[in-house]
C-alpha positions as CSV (number, residue, x, y, z in Angstrom):
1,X,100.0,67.6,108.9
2,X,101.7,68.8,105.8
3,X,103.7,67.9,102.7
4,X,106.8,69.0,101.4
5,X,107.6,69.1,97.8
6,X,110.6,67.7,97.6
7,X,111.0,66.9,93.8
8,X,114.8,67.8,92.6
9,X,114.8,71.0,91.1
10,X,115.2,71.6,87.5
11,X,119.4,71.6,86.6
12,X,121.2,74.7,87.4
13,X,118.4,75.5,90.4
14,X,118.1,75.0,93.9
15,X,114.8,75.4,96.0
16,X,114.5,77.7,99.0
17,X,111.8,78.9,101.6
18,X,111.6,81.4,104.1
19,X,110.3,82.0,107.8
20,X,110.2,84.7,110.4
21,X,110.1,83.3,113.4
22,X,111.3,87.1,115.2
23,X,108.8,88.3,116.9
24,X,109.9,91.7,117.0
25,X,111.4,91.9,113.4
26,X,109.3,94.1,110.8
27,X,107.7,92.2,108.0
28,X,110.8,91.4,106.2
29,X,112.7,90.8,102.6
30,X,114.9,88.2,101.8
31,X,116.8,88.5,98.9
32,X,120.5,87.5,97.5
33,X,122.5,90.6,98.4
34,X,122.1,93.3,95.3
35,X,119.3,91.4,93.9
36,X,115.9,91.4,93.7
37,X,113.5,90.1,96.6
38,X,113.1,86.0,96.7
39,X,110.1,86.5,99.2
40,X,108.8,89.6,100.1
41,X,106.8,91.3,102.9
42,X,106.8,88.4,105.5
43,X,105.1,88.8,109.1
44,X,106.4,87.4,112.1
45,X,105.4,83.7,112.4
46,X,105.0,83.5,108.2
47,X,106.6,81.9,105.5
48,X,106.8,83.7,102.3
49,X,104.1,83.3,100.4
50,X,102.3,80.9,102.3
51,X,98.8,79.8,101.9
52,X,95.7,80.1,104.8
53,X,93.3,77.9,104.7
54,X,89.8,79.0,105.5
55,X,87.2,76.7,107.0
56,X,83.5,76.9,105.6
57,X,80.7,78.2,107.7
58,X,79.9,74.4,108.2
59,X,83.6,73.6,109.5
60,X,83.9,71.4,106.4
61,X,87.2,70.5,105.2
62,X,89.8,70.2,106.6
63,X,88.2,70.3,110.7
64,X,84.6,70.6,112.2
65,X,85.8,74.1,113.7
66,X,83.8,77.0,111.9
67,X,85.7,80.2,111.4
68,X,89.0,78.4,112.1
69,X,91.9,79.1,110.1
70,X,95.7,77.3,109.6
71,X,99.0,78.4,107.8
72,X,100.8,76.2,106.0
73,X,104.3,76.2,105.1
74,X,105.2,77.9,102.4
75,X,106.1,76.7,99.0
76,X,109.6,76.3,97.8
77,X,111.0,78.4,95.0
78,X,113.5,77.6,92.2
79,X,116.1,80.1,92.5
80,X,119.7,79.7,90.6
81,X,122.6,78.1,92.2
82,X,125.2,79.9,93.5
83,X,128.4,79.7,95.4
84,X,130.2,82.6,97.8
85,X,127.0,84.7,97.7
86,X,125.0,86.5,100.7
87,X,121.5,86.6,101.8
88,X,120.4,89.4,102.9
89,X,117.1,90.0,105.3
90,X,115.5,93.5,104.6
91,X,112.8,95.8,106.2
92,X,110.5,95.6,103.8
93,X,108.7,99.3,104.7
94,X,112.6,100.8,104.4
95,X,114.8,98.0,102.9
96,X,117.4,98.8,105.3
97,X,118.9,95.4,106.2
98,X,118.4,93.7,109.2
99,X,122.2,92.6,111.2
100,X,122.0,88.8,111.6
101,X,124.3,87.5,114.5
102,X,127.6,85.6,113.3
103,X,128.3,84.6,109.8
104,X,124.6,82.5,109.2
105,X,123.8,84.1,106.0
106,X,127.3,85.0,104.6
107,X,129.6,83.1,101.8
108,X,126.9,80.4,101.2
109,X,126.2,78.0,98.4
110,X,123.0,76.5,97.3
111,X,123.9,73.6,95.4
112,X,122.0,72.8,92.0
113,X,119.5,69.9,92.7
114,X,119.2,70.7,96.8
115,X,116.2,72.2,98.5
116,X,117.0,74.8,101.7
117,X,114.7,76.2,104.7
118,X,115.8,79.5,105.5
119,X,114.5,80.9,108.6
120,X,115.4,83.9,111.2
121,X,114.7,84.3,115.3
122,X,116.1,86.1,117.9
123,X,115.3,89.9,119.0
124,X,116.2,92.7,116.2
125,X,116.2,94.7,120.0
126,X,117.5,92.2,122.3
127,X,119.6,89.4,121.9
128,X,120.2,90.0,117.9
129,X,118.8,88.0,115.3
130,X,120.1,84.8,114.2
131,X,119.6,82.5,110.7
132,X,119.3,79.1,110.0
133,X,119.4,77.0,107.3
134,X,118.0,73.3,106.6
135,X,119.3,71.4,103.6
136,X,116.3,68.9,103.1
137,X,117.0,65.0,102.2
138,X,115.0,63.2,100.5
C-alpha cells in the first residue's frame, strides 16, 4: 500500500518523480537538458529520493517480519513548467547521457498544476532504453 500526494502544485510548477526500472543502467541523473540534476544518483529498481522503511527488532510497524525492509515511491518534486524542453537521463559516475529509444523524453511540456511519473526500462546493452511518462489525475 501507498499514497500519492497528489495536491496541485503551487502556480507556475508542475510535480515530477523518477524511476529506474533498467536493470543494467548505471545509477542514473535526470535532469532538464543543460540544467542542474532533478534527482540524482538513482539505482536500478529506485525512485529518486525515496524512502526505506526499516522494521524494528520486534517486527513492529508496519509487519511482524523482523529485519524486513520496503521502498516506497518516491516523493514528487515542484519543478517549473516548461514547454519544448528535454530530459535528459545521465550516468551519474560520468554524466555522459544515456540514448533513450525514439523521441520519449524530447520536446515535452509539463503543464503548471499537473503531476508526471517519469520512469526508464529497457537494456542500455540490449534492446536500448526506453522512457515513460504518466500524467496523474486526480
Amino acid at each position: 500500500m501507498f499514497c500519492d500526494d497528489l495536491t496541485t502544485p503551487v502556480s507556475g510548477k508542475a510535480k515530477v518523480r523518477f524511476a529506474n526500472f533498467s536493470p543494467d543502467a548505471p545509477n542514473v541523473d535526470l535532469a532538464l537538458a543543460g540544467s542542474a540534476a532533478v534527482f540524482s544518483n538513482v539505482a536500478y529498481g529506485n525512485f529518486g529520493e525515496q524512502t526505506i522503511i526499516t522494521y524494528d527488532a520486534n517486527g513492529k510497524a508496519p509487519a511482524t517480519i523482523p529485519g524486513l525492509t520496503w521502498k516506497t515511491l518516491g516523493p514528487f518534486k515542484e519543478i517549473d513548467a516548461f514547454a519544448g524542453k528535454n530530459l535528459e537521463v545521465k550516468n551519474n559516475a560520468t554524466q555522459a547521457v544515456i540514448p533513450i529509444t525514439g523521441n520519449g523524453l524530447s520536446n515535452l511540456t509539463f503543464e503548471s498544476g499537473k503531476i508526471y511519473t517519469v520512469f526508464i526500462n529497457g537494456s542500455v546493452n540490449g534492446t536500448g532504453v526506453s522512457a515513460t511518462i504518466i500524467t496523474h489525475n486526480k
